[in-house]
JSON list of C-alpha atoms in Angstrom, two decimals:
[
{"chain": "L", "resi": 672, "resn": "MET", "atom": "CA", "xyz": [128.39, -44.30, -6.85]},
{"chain": "L", "resi": 673, "resn": "ARG", "atom": "CA", "xyz": [131.23, -44.69, -9.27]},
{"chain": "L", "resi": 674, "resn": "ALA", "atom": "CA", "xyz": [131.90, -43.06, -12.61]},
{"chain": "L", "resi": 675, "resn": "THR", "atom": "CA", "xyz": [132.24, -45.47, -15.51]},
{"chain": "L", "resi": 676, "resn": "PRO", "atom": "CA", "xyz": [133.58, -43.94, -18.72]},
{"chain": "L", "resi": 677, "resn": "VAL", "atom": "CA", "xyz": [131.84, -45.06, -21.91]},
{"chain": "L", "resi": 678, "resn": "SER", "atom": "CA", "xyz": [134.17, -46.11, -24.70]},
{"chain": "L", "resi": 679, "resn": "PHE", "atom": "CA", "xyz": [133.28, -45.03, -28.22]},
{"chain": "L", "resi": 680, "resn": "THR", "atom": "CA", "xyz": [134.51, -45.08, -31.77]},
{"chain": "L", "resi": 681, "resn": "GLU", "atom": "CA", "xyz": [134.91, -42.05, -34.00]},
{"chain": "L", "resi": 682, "resn": "ASP", "atom": "CA", "xyz": [132.41, -43.72, -36.35]},
{"chain": "L", "resi": 683, "resn": "GLN", "atom": "CA", "xyz": [129.86, -43.65, -33.56]},
{"chain": "L", "resi": 684, "resn": "MET", "atom": "CA", "xyz": [130.71, -40.04, -32.77]},
{"chain": "L", "resi": 685, "resn": "ALA", "atom": "CA", "xyz": [130.35, -39.15, -36.46]},
{"chain": "L", "resi": 686, "resn": "SER", "atom": "CA", "xyz": [126.81, -40.58, -36.41]},
{"chain": "L", "resi": 687, "resn": "VAL", "atom": "CA", "xyz": [125.68, -37.72, -34.20]},
{"chain": "L", "resi": 688, "resn": "LYS", "atom": "CA", "xyz": [124.37, -34.80, -36.22]},
{"chain": "L", "resi": 689, "resn": "PHE", "atom": "CA", "xyz": [124.60, -31.57, -34.28]},
{"chain": "L", "resi": 690, "resn": "GLY", "atom": "CA", "xyz": [122.17, -28.85, -35.27]},
{"chain": "L", "resi": 691, "resn": "ALA", "atom": "CA", "xyz": [122.91, -25.45, -36.79]},
{"chain": "L", "resi": 692, "resn": "ASP", "atom": "CA", "xyz": [123.54, -24.22, -33.24]},
{"chain": "L", "resi": 693, "resn": "GLY", "atom": "CA", "xyz": [125.98, -27.09, -32.65]},
{"chain": "L", "resi": 694, "resn": "LEU", "atom": "CA", "xyz": [123.64, -28.81, -30.19]},
{"chain": "L", "resi": 695, "resn": "VAL", "atom": "CA", "xyz": [121.57, -31.96, -29.86]},
{"chain": "L", "resi": 696, "resn": "PRO", "atom": "CA", "xyz": [118.90, -32.60, -27.22]},
{"chain": "L", "resi": 697, "resn": "ALA", "atom": "CA", "xyz": [119.84, -35.23, -24.66]},
{"chain": "L", "resi": 698, "resn": "ILE", "atom": "CA", "xyz": [117.10, -37.07, -22.77]},
{"chain": "L", "resi": 699, "resn": "VAL", "atom": "CA", "xyz": [118.08, -38.34, -19.32]},
{"chain": "L", "resi": 700, "resn": "GLN", "atom": "CA", "xyz": [116.33, -41.45, -18.01]},
{"chain": "L", "resi": 701, "resn": "ASP", "atom": "CA", "xyz": [116.67, -43.07, -14.59]},
{"chain": "L", "resi": 702, "resn": "ALA", "atom": "CA", "xyz": [118.23, -46.54, -14.78]},
{"chain": "L", "resi": 703, "resn": "THR", "atom": "CA", "xyz": [116.28, -47.81, -11.80]},
{"chain": "L", "resi": 704, "resn": "ASP", "atom": "CA", "xyz": [112.73, -47.43, -13.12]},
{"chain": "L", "resi": 705, "resn": "GLY", "atom": "CA", "xyz": [112.82, -45.72, -16.51]},
{"chain": "L", "resi": 706, "resn": "CYS", "atom": "CA", "xyz": [111.56, -42.37, -15.22]},
{"chain": "L", "resi": 707, "resn": "VAL", "atom": "CA", "xyz": [112.38, -39.59, -17.69]},
{"chain": "L", "resi": 708, "resn": "LEU", "atom": "CA", "xyz": [114.19, -37.06, -15.51]},
{"chain": "L", "resi": 709, "resn": "MET", "atom": "CA", "xyz": [115.14, -34.13, -17.72]},
{"chain": "L", "resi": 710, "resn": "LEU", "atom": "CA", "xyz": [116.20, -32.93, -21.13]},
{"chain": "L", "resi": 711, "resn": "GLY", "atom": "CA", "xyz": [119.42, -30.99, -21.70]},
{"chain": "L", "resi": 712, "resn": "TYR", "atom": "CA", "xyz": [121.55, -30.00, -24.64]},
{"chain": "L", "resi": 713, "resn": "MET", "atom": "CA", "xyz": [125.00, -31.20, -25.62]},
{"chain": "L", "resi": 714, "resn": "ASP", "atom": "CA", "xyz": [127.51, -29.99, -28.13]},
{"chain": "L", "resi": 715, "resn": "SER", "atom": "CA", "xyz": [130.33, -32.21, -29.34]},
{"chain": "L", "resi": 716, "resn": "GLU", "atom": "CA", "xyz": [132.56, -31.28, -26.40]},
{"chain": "L", "resi": 717, "resn": "ALA", "atom": "CA", "xyz": [129.85, -31.92, -23.80]},
{"chain": "L", "resi": 718, "resn": "LEU", "atom": "CA", "xyz": [129.18, -35.33, -25.36]},
{"chain": "L", "resi": 719, "resn": "ARG", "atom": "CA", "xyz": [132.88, -36.23, -25.29]},
{"chain": "L", "resi": 720, "resn": "ARG", "atom": "CA", "xyz": [133.17, -35.11, -21.67]},
{"chain": "L", "resi": 721, "resn": "THR", "atom": "CA", "xyz": [130.11, -37.21, -20.80]},
{"chain": "L", "resi": 722, "resn": "LEU", "atom": "CA", "xyz": [131.55, -40.33, -22.43]},
{"chain": "L", "resi": 723, "resn": "ASP", "atom": "CA", "xyz": [135.06, -39.74, -21.05]},
{"chain": "L", "resi": 724, "resn": "THR", "atom": "CA", "xyz": [134.03, -39.03, -17.47]},
{"chain": "L", "resi": 725, "resn": "GLY", "atom": "CA", "xyz": [130.84, -41.10, -17.04]},
{"chain": "L", "resi": 726, "resn": "ARG", "atom": "CA", "xyz": [129.12, -37.99, -15.66]},
{"chain": "L", "resi": 727, "resn": "SER", "atom": "CA", "xyz": [126.52, -36.00, -17.57]},
{"chain": "L", "resi": 728, "resn": "TRP", "atom": "CA", "xyz": [127.81, -32.77, -19.12]},
{"chain": "L", "resi": 729, "resn": "PHE", "atom": "CA", "xyz": [125.58, -30.27, -20.90]},
{"chain": "L", "resi": 730, "resn": "TRP", "atom": "CA", "xyz": [125.80, -26.94, -22.65]},
{"chain": "L", "resi": 731, "resn": "SER", "atom": "CA", "xyz": [123.67, -24.33, -20.95]},
{"chain": "L", "resi": 732, "resn": "ARG", "atom": "CA", "xyz": [121.95, -22.24, -23.61]},
{"chain": "L", "resi": 733, "resn": "SER", "atom": "CA", "xyz": [120.95, -19.59, -21.07]},
{"chain": "L", "resi": 734, "resn": "ARG", "atom": "CA", "xyz": [124.31, -19.27, -19.34]},
{"chain": "L", "resi": 735, "resn": "GLN", "atom": "CA", "xyz": [126.37, -20.14, -22.44]},
{"chain": "L", "resi": 736, "resn": "GLU", "atom": "CA", "xyz": [128.66, -22.45, -20.51]},
{"chain": "L", "resi": 737, "resn": "TYR", "atom": "CA", "xyz": [129.32, -26.12, -19.85]},
{"chain": "L", "resi": 738, "resn": "TRP", "atom": "CA", "xyz": [127.84, -27.62, -16.74]},
{"chain": "L", "resi": 739, "resn": "CYS", "atom": "CA", "xyz": [128.28, -30.99, -15.10]},
{"chain": "L", "resi": 740, "resn": "LYS", "atom": "CA", "xyz": [124.97, -32.05, -13.59]},
{"chain": "L", "resi": 741, "resn": "GLY", "atom": "CA", "xyz": [125.03, -32.06, -9.80]},
{"chain": "L", "resi": 742, "resn": "GLU", "atom": "CA", "xyz": [128.45, -30.50, -9.45]},
{"chain": "L", "resi": 743, "resn": "THR", "atom": "CA", "xyz": [127.04, -27.73, -7.28]},
{"chain": "L", "resi": 744, "resn": "SER", "atom": "CA", "xyz": [123.76, -29.32, -6.08]},
{"chain": "L", "resi": 745, "resn": "GLY", "atom": "CA", "xyz": [125.15, -32.77, -5.37]},
{"chain": "L", "resi": 746, "resn": "ASP", "atom": "CA", "xyz": [122.43, -34.34, -7.51]},
{"chain": "L", "resi": 747, "resn": "ARG", "atom": "CA", "xyz": [124.94, -36.10, -9.73]},
{"chain": "L", "resi": 748, "resn": "GLN", "atom": "CA", "xyz": [124.17, -38.41, -12.62]},
{"chain": "L", "resi": 749, "resn": "TRP", "atom": "CA", "xyz": [126.29, -41.52, -13.16]},
{"chain": "L", "resi": 750, "resn": "VAL", "atom": "CA", "xyz": [126.05, -42.49, -16.78]},
{"chain": "L", "resi": 751, "resn": "ARG", "atom": "CA", "xyz": [125.24, -46.14, -17.54]},
{"chain": "L", "resi": 752, "resn": "SER", "atom": "CA", "xyz": [124.63, -45.89, -21.29]},
{"chain": "L", "resi": 753, "resn": "VAL", "atom": "CA", "xyz": [124.43, -43.30, -24.06]},
{"chain": "L", "resi": 754, "resn": "SER", "atom": "CA", "xyz": [122.39, -43.99, -27.21]},
{"chain": "L", "resi": 755, "resn": "TYR", "atom": "CA", "xyz": [121.69, -41.95, -30.33]},
{"chain": "L", "resi": 756, "resn": "ASP", "atom": "CA", "xyz": [118.59, -42.09, -32.46]},
{"chain": "L", "resi": 757, "resn": "CYS", "atom": "CA", "xyz": [118.00, -43.22, -36.03]},
{"chain": "L", "resi": 758, "resn": "ASP", "atom": "CA", "xyz": [118.62, -39.73, -37.40]},
{"chain": "L", "resi": 759, "resn": "GLY", "atom": "CA", "xyz": [121.56, -39.12, -35.07]},
{"chain": "L", "resi": 760, "resn": "ASP", "atom": "CA", "xyz": [120.02, -35.88, -33.87]},
{"chain": "L", "resi": 761, "resn": "ALA", "atom": "CA", "xyz": [118.95, -36.84, -30.37]},
{"chain": "L", "resi": 762, "resn": "LEU", "atom": "CA", "xyz": [120.66, -38.61, -27.48]},
{"chain": "L", "resi": 763, "resn": "LEU", "atom": "CA", "xyz": [119.39, -40.81, -24.65]},
{"chain": "L", "resi": 764, "resn": "LEU", "atom": "CA", "xyz": [121.36, -41.14, -21.43]},
{"chain": "L", "resi": 765, "resn": "VAL", "atom": "CA", "xyz": [120.48, -43.79, -18.88]},
{"chain": "L", "resi": 766, "resn": "VAL", "atom": "CA", "xyz": [121.84, -42.79, -15.48]},
{"chain": "L", "resi": 767, "resn": "ASP", "atom": "CA", "xyz": [121.92, -43.57, -11.80]},
{"chain": "L", "resi": 768, "resn": "GLN", "atom": "CA", "xyz": [120.62, -40.37, -10.23]},
{"chain": "L", "resi": 769, "resn": "ASP", "atom": "CA", "xyz": [122.06, -39.15, -6.94]},
{"chain": "L", "resi": 770, "resn": "GLY", "atom": "CA", "xyz": [120.29, -37.10, -4.32]},
{"chain": "L", "resi": 771, "resn": "ARG", "atom": "CA", "xyz": [116.74, -35.81, -4.46]},
{"chain": "L", "resi": 772, "resn": "GLY", "atom": "CA", "xyz": [116.45, -36.05, -8.22]},
{"chain": "L", "resi": 773, "resn": "ALA", "atom": "CA", "xyz": [117.23, -34.17, -11.38]},
{"chain": "L", "resi": 774, "resn": "CYS", "atom": "CA", "xyz": [115.16, -31.01, -11.09]},
{"chain": "L", "resi": 775, "resn": "HIS", "atom": "CA", "xyz": [116.44, -27.78, -9.58]},
{"chain": "L", "resi": 776, "resn": "THR", "atom": "CA", "xyz": [112.99, -27.24, -8.05]},
{"chain": "L", "resi": 777, "resn": "GLY", "atom": "CA", "xyz": [113.47, -30.22, -5.75]},
{"chain": "L", "resi": 778, "resn": "GLU", "atom": "CA", "xyz": [111.17, -32.46, -7.75]},
{"chain": "L", "resi": 779, "resn": "ARG", "atom": "CA", "xyz": [112.59, -35.80, -8.82]},
{"chain": "L", "resi": 780, "resn": "THR", "atom": "CA", "xyz": [111.83, -35.22, -12.51]},
{"chain": "L", "resi": 781, "resn": "CYS", "atom": "CA", "xyz": [111.63, -31.93, -14.39]},
{"chain": "L", "resi": 782, "resn": "PHE", "atom": "CA", "xyz": [108.42, -33.23, -16.01]},
{"chain": "L", "resi": 783, "resn": "TYR", "atom": "CA", "xyz": [106.31, -32.94, -12.87]},
{"chain": "L", "resi": 784, "resn": "ARG", "atom": "CA", "xyz": [103.46, -30.95, -14.44]},
{"chain": "L", "resi": 785, "resn": "SER", "atom": "CA", "xyz": [100.90, -32.48, -16.79]},
{"chain": "L", "resi": 786, "resn": "PHE", "atom": "CA", "xyz": [98.10, -31.17, -18.93]},
{"chain": "L", "resi": 787, "resn": "GLY", "atom": "CA", "xyz": [94.70, -32.07, -17.60]},
{"chain": "L", "resi": 788, "resn": "PRO", "atom": "CA", "xyz": [91.83, -30.90, -15.45]},
{"chain": "L", "resi": 789, "resn": "ASP", "atom": "CA", "xyz": [93.50, -31.69, -12.13]},
{"chain": "L", "resi": 790, "resn": "ALA", "atom": "CA", "xyz": [97.05, -30.77, -12.99]},
{"chain": "L", "resi": 791, "resn": "GLY", "atom": "CA", "xyz": [98.88, -27.77, -11.61]},
{"chain": "L", "resi": 792, "resn": "SER", "atom": "CA", "xyz": [99.35, -24.78, -13.84]},
{"chain": "L", "resi": 793, "resn": "SER", "atom": "CA", "xyz": [101.88, -22.75, -11.90]},
{"chain": "S", "resi": 676, "resn": "MET", "atom": "CA", "xyz": [93.09, -48.77, -29.16]},
{"chain": "S", "resi": 677, "resn": "ARG", "atom": "CA", "xyz": [91.06, -45.69, -28.52]},
{"chain": "S", "resi": 678, "resn": "ALA", "atom": "CA", "xyz": [91.95, -42.02, -28.72]},
{"chain": "S", "resi": 679, "resn": "THR", "atom": "CA", "xyz": [91.46, -40.11, -25.49]},
{"chain": "S", "resi": 680, "resn": "PRO", "atom": "CA", "xyz": [91.68, -36.32, -25.81]},
{"chain": "S", "resi": 681, "resn": "VAL", "atom": "CA", "xyz": [93.63, -34.57, -23.05]},
{"chain": "S", "resi": 682, "resn": "SER", "atom": "CA", "xyz": [91.86, -31.56, -21.57]},
{"chain": "S", "resi": 683, "resn": "PHE", "atom": "CA", "xyz": [93.96, -28.52, -20.79]},
{"chain": "S", "resi": 684, "resn": "THR", "atom": "CA", "xyz": [93.74, -24.97, -19.56]},
{"chain": "S", "resi": 685, "resn": "GLU", "atom": "CA", "xyz": [95.13, -21.94, -21.36]},
{"chain": "S", "resi": 686, "resn": "ASP", "atom": "CA", "xyz": [97.31, -21.38, -18.28]},
{"chain": "S", "resi": 687, "resn": "GLN", "atom": "CA", "xyz": [98.90, -24.77, -18.87]},
{"chain": "S", "resi": 688, "resn": "MET", "atom": "CA", "xyz": [99.32, -24.01, -22.56]},
{"chain": "S", "resi": 689, "resn": "ALA", "atom": "CA", "xyz": [100.93, -20.67, -21.70]},
{"chain": "S", "resi": 690, "resn": "SER", "atom": "CA", "xyz": [103.50, -22.50, -19.56]},
{"chain": "S", "resi": 691, "resn": "VAL", "atom": "CA", "xyz": [105.05, -23.99, -22.68]},
{"chain": "S", "resi": 692, "resn": "LYS", "atom": "CA", "xyz": [107.85, -21.83, -24.05]},
{"chain": "S", "resi": 693, "resn": "PHE", "atom": "CA", "xyz": [108.38, -22.44, -27.74]},
{"chain": "S", "resi": 694, "resn": "GLY", "atom": "CA", "xyz": [111.85, -21.67, -29.06]},
{"chain": "S", "resi": 695, "resn": "ALA", "atom": "CA", "xyz": [112.89, -19.03, -31.57]},
{"chain": "S", "resi": 696, "resn": "ASP", "atom": "CA", "xyz": [111.90, -21.50, -34.30]},
{"chain": "S", "resi": 697, "resn": "GLY", "atom": "CA", "xyz": [108.49, -21.94, -32.68]},
{"chain": "S", "resi": 698, "resn": "LEU", "atom": "CA", "xyz": [109.26, -25.51, -31.60]},
{"chain": "S", "resi": 699, "resn": "VAL", "atom": "CA", "xyz": [109.81, -27.57, -28.47]},
{"chain": "S", "resi": 700, "resn": "PRO", "atom": "CA", "xyz": [111.25, -31.08, -28.34]},
{"chain": "S", "resi": 701, "resn": "ALA", "atom": "CA", "xyz": [108.73, -33.77, -27.35]},
{"chain": "S", "resi": 702, "resn": "ILE", "atom": "CA", "xyz": [109.97, -37.03, -25.85]},
{"chain": "S", "resi": 703, "resn": "VAL", "atom": "CA", "xyz": [107.73, -40.03, -26.44]},
{"chain": "S", "resi": 704, "resn": "GLN", "atom": "CA", "xyz": [107.76, -42.81, -23.85]},
{"chain": "S", "resi": 705, "resn": "ASP", "atom": "CA", "xyz": [105.95, -46.15, -23.97]},
{"chain": "S", "resi": 706, "resn": "ALA", "atom": "CA", "xyz": [103.28, -46.47, -21.26]},
{"chain": "S", "resi": 707, "resn": "THR", "atom": "CA", "xyz": [103.77, -50.20, -20.92]},
{"chain": "S", "resi": 708, "resn": "ASP", "atom": "CA", "xyz": [107.40, -50.30, -19.79]},
{"chain": "S", "resi": 709, "resn": "GLY", "atom": "CA", "xyz": [108.84, -46.79, -19.87]},
{"chain": "S", "resi": 710, "resn": "CYS", "atom": "CA", "xyz": [110.92, -47.36, -22.99]},
{"chain": "S", "resi": 711, "resn": "VAL", "atom": "CA", "xyz": [111.90, -44.03, -24.59]},
{"chain": "S", "resi": 712, "resn": "LEU", "atom": "CA", "xyz": [110.69, -44.46, -28.16]},
{"chain": "S", "resi": 713, "resn": "MET", "atom": "CA", "xyz": [111.54, -41.26, -30.04]},
{"chain": "S", "resi": 714, "resn": "LEU", "atom": "CA", "xyz": [111.94, -37.51, -29.92]},
{"chain": "S", "resi": 715, "resn": "GLY", "atom": "CA", "xyz": [109.99, -35.20, -32.19]},
{"chain": "S", "resi": 716, "resn": "TYR", "atom": "CA", "xyz": [109.23, -31.50, -32.35]},
{"chain": "S", "resi": 717, "resn": "MET", "atom": "CA", "xyz": [105.96, -29.70, -31.79]},
{"chain": "S", "resi": 718, "resn": "ASP", "atom": "CA", "xyz": [104.83, -26.19, -32.44]},
{"chain": "S", "resi": 719, "resn": "SER", "atom": "CA", "xyz": [101.79, -24.74, -30.72]},
{"chain": "S", "resi": 720, "resn": "GLU", "atom": "CA", "xyz": [99.42, -26.14, -33.33]},
{"chain": "S", "resi": 721, "resn": "ALA", "atom": "CA", "xyz": [100.92, -29.66, -33.17]},
{"chain": "S", "resi": 722, "resn": "LEU", "atom": "CA", "xyz": [100.59, -29.60, -29.38]},
{"chain": "S", "resi": 723, "resn": "ARG", "atom": "CA", "xyz": [96.95, -28.51, -29.58]},
{"chain": "S", "resi": 724, "resn": "ARG", "atom": "CA", "xyz": [96.19, -31.20, -32.15]},
{"chain": "S", "resi": 725, "resn": "THR", "atom": "CA", "xyz": [97.88, -33.78, -29.90]},
{"chain": "S", "resi": 726, "resn": "LEU", "atom": "CA", "xyz": [95.81, -32.76, -26.88]},
{"chain": "S", "resi": 727, "resn": "ASP", "atom": "CA", "xyz": [92.58, -32.44, -28.86]},
{"chain": "S", "resi": 728, "resn": "THR", "atom": "CA", "xyz": [92.86, -35.74, -30.71]},
{"chain": "S", "resi": 729, "resn": "GLY", "atom": "CA", "xyz": [94.78, -37.97, -28.28]},
{"chain": "S", "resi": 730, "resn": "ARG", "atom": "CA", "xyz": [97.14, -38.88, -31.13]},
{"chain": "S", "resi": 731, "resn": "SER", "atom": "CA", "xyz": [100.72, -37.60, -31.40]},
{"chain": "S", "resi": 732, "resn": "TRP", "atom": "CA", "xyz": [101.21, -34.76, -33.87]},
{"chain": "S", "resi": 733, "resn": "PHE", "atom": "CA", "xyz": [104.60, -33.30, -34.73]},
{"chain": "S", "resi": 734, "resn": "TRP", "atom": "CA", "xyz": [106.13, -30.66, -36.95]},
{"chain": "S", "resi": 735, "resn": "SER", "atom": "CA", "xyz": [108.58, -32.17, -39.40]},
{"chain": "S", "resi": 736, "resn": "ARG", "atom": "CA", "xyz": [111.60, -29.87, -39.65]},
{"chain": "S", "resi": 737, "resn": "SER", "atom": "CA", "xyz": [112.84, -31.64, -42.78]},
{"chain": "S", "resi": 738, "resn": "ARG", "atom": "CA", "xyz": [109.54, -31.76, -44.65]},
{"chain": "S", "resi": 739, "resn": "GLN", "atom": "CA", "xyz": [108.17, -28.54, -43.10]},
{"chain": "S", "resi": 740, "resn": "GLU", "atom": "CA", "xyz": [104.77, -30.05, -42.49]},
{"chain": "S", "resi": 741, "resn": "TYR", "atom": "CA", "xyz": [102.60, -31.52, -39.74]},
{"chain": "S", "resi": 742, "resn": "TRP", "atom": "CA", "xyz": [102.53, -35.25, -39.36]},
{"chain": "S", "resi": 743, "resn": "CYS", "atom": "CA", "xyz": [100.43, -37.53, -37.24]},
{"chain": "S", "resi": 744, "resn": "LYS", "atom": "CA", "xyz": [102.58, -40.44, -36.11]},
{"chain": "S", "resi": 745, "resn": "GLY", "atom": "CA", "xyz": [101.54, -43.72, -37.71]},
{"chain": "S", "resi": 746, "resn": "GLU", "atom": "CA", "xyz": [99.01, -42.23, -40.11]},
{"chain": "S", "resi": 747, "resn": "THR", "atom": "CA", "xyz": [100.79, -43.84, -43.07]},
{"chain": "S", "resi": 748, "resn": "SER", "atom": "CA", "xyz": [102.78, -46.61, -41.34]},
{"chain": "S", "resi": 749, "resn": "GLY", "atom": "CA", "xyz": [100.02, -47.74, -38.98]},
{"chain": "S", "resi": 750, "resn": "ASP", "atom": "CA", "xyz": [102.40, -47.41, -36.03]},
{"chain": "S", "resi": 751, "resn": "ARG", "atom": "CA", "xyz": [100.06, -45.06, -34.20]},
{"chain": "S", "resi": 752, "resn": "GLN", "atom": "CA", "xyz": [100.59, -43.55, -30.78]},
{"chain": "S", "resi": 753, "resn": "TRP", "atom": "CA", "xyz": [97.64, -43.23, -28.38]},
{"chain": "S", "resi": 754, "resn": "VAL", "atom": "CA", "xyz": [98.42, -40.47, -25.95]},
{"chain": "S", "resi": 755, "resn": "ARG", "atom": "CA", "xyz": [97.92, -41.23, -22.25]},
{"chain": "S", "resi": 756, "resn": "SER", "atom": "CA", "xyz": [99.53, -38.14, -20.73]},
{"chain": "S", "resi": 757, "resn": "VAL", "atom": "CA", "xyz": [101.42, -35.00, -21.76]},
{"chain": "S", "resi": 758, "resn": "SER", "atom": "CA", "xyz": [103.77, -33.26, -19.33]},
{"chain": "S", "resi": 759, "resn": "TYR", "atom": "CA", "xyz": [105.97, -30.19, -19.61]},
{"chain": "S", "resi": 760, "resn": "ASP", "atom": "CA", "xyz": [109.20, -29.57, -17.79]},
{"chain": "S", "resi": 761, "resn": "CYS", "atom": "CA", "xyz": [110.21, -27.03, -15.15]},
{"chain": "S", "resi": 762, "resn": "ASP", "atom": "CA", "xyz": [111.36, -24.52, -17.78]},
{"chain": "S", "resi": 763, "resn": "GLY", "atom": "CA", "xyz": [108.39, -25.25, -20.05]},
{"chain": "S", "resi": 764, "resn": "ASP", "atom": "CA", "xyz": [110.68, -25.88, -22.98]},
{"chain": "S", "resi": 765, "resn": "ALA", "atom": "CA", "xyz": [110.38, -29.65, -23.33]},
{"chain": "S", "resi": 766, "resn": "LEU", "atom": "CA", "xyz": [107.43, -32.04, -23.43]},
{"chain": "S", "resi": 767, "resn": "LEU", "atom": "CA", "xyz": [106.99, -35.65, -22.39]},
{"chain": "S", "resi": 768, "resn": "LEU", "atom": "CA", "xyz": [104.29, -37.81, -23.96]},
{"chain": "S", "resi": 769, "resn": "VAL", "atom": "CA", "xyz": [103.39, -41.18, -22.51]},
{"chain": "S", "resi": 770, "resn": "VAL", "atom": "CA", "xyz": [101.70, -43.30, -25.15]},
{"chain": "S", "resi": 771, "resn": "ASP", "atom": "CA", "xyz": [100.39, -46.71, -26.05]},
{"chain": "S", "resi": 772, "resn": "GLN", "atom": "CA", "xyz": [102.36, -47.59, -29.17]},
{"chain": "S", "resi": 773, "resn": "ASP", "atom": "CA", "xyz": [100.71, -49.54, -31.98]},
{"chain": "S", "resi": 774, "resn": "GLY", "atom": "CA", "xyz": [102.40, -51.86, -34.41]},
{"chain": "S", "resi": 775, "resn": "ARG", "atom": "CA", "xyz": [106.09, -52.69, -34.57]},
{"chain": "S", "resi": 776, "resn": "GLY", "atom": "CA", "xyz": [107.21, -49.63, -32.70]},
{"chain": "S", "resi": 777, "resn": "ALA", "atom": "CA", "xyz": [108.06, -45.99, -33.20]},
{"chain": "S", "resi": 778, "resn": "CYS", "atom": "CA", "xyz": [111.04, -46.08, -35.56]},
{"chain": "S", "resi": 779, "resn": "HIS", "atom": "CA", "xyz": [110.75, -45.90, -39.33]},
{"chain": "S", "resi": 780, "resn": "THR", "atom": "CA", "xyz": [113.64, -48.40, -39.56]},
{"chain": "S", "resi": 781, "resn": "GLY", "atom": "CA", "xyz": [111.47, -51.13, -38.06]},
{"chain": "S", "resi": 782, "resn": "GLU", "atom": "CA", "xyz": [113.16, -50.97, -34.67]},
{"chain": "S", "resi": 783, "resn": "ARG", "atom": "CA", "xyz": [110.90, -50.51, -31.68]},
{"chain": "S", "resi": 784, "resn": "THR", "atom": "CA", "xyz": [112.73, -47.42, -30.43]},
{"chain": "S", "resi": 785, "resn": "CYS", "atom": "CA", "xyz": [114.65, -44.85, -32.46]},
{"chain": "S", "resi": 786, "resn": "PHE", "atom": "CA", "xyz": [117.42, -45.09, -29.83]},
{"chain": "S", "resi": 787, "resn": "TYR", "atom": "CA", "xyz": [118.62, -48.54, -30.88]},
{"chain": "S", "resi": 788, "resn": "ARG", "atom": "CA", "xyz": [122.30, -47.66, -31.21]},
{"chain": "S", "resi": 789, "resn": "SER", "atom": "CA", "xyz": [124.58, -47.06, -28.23]},
{"chain": "S", "resi": 790, "resn": "PHE", "atom": "CA", "xyz": [128.12, -45.86, -27.74]},
{"chain": "S", "resi": 791, "resn": "GLY", "atom": "CA", "xyz": [130.44, -48.61, -26.66]},
{"chain": "S", "resi": 792, "resn": "PRO", "atom": "CA", "xyz": [132.86, -51.24, -27.88]},
{"chain": "S", "resi": 793, "resn": "ASP", "atom": "CA", "xyz": [130.22, -53.72, -29.00]},
{"chain": "S", "resi": 794, "resn": "ALA", "atom": "CA", "xyz": [127.64, -51.29, -30.31]},
{"chain": "S", "resi": 795, "resn": "GLY", "atom": "CA", "xyz": [126.78, -50.83, -33.94]},
{"chain": "S", "resi": 796, "resn": "SER", "atom": "CA", "xyz": [128.10, -47.80, -35.75]},
{"chain": "S", "resi": 797, "resn": "SER", "atom": "CA", "xyz": [126.14, -47.90, -38.99]}
]
């Protein structure tokens, strides 16, 4: 797949309201079928890197560092669009997902467990 | 539409890791076509209300109160499934959306603005 940078205006960038911790949640959705793959967090720099490179960049709250999805695993995300919500405090990325999927467990989506009588609890 | 409570085990509930502020982000996706409609926040009580009632309940960070989506606007959400992610710190609701859509602006989805040369910036 090929990286396609997303152009943006500073007005658009200014519409994003980062929280007290400097972060906004970013939902990642598969372009092929709409499957919600994962949720990560971006600060201003991660968002700019995402738009500039056409790859998904996040801020890891646990490791306190930037990470580019799939850089080590190979499960890369090629960004097709980036939207922000009415309040400007959440992002939605639509991506082409490489490899097995988005989850480090090997599942396609991180949301592979559901509440319910027959659902796994582990 | 009809409310369908979602049964759950305490093991499943214990898999959800609420943040320091007691909240987790909850993505809401339309059951009909996979459209990502909105992102809200739930605390433990909002999640239990959601599962027990089959309607989407959130904690409003700005108003500091619980709200049941659509209770005033009529744009109700009928919950069809609730999933949690690999880290247990994000939720995904799949819903049947009533009315015009999820956004208080009248748009169907809160994510109606995208980065790009032709996208709106207001």
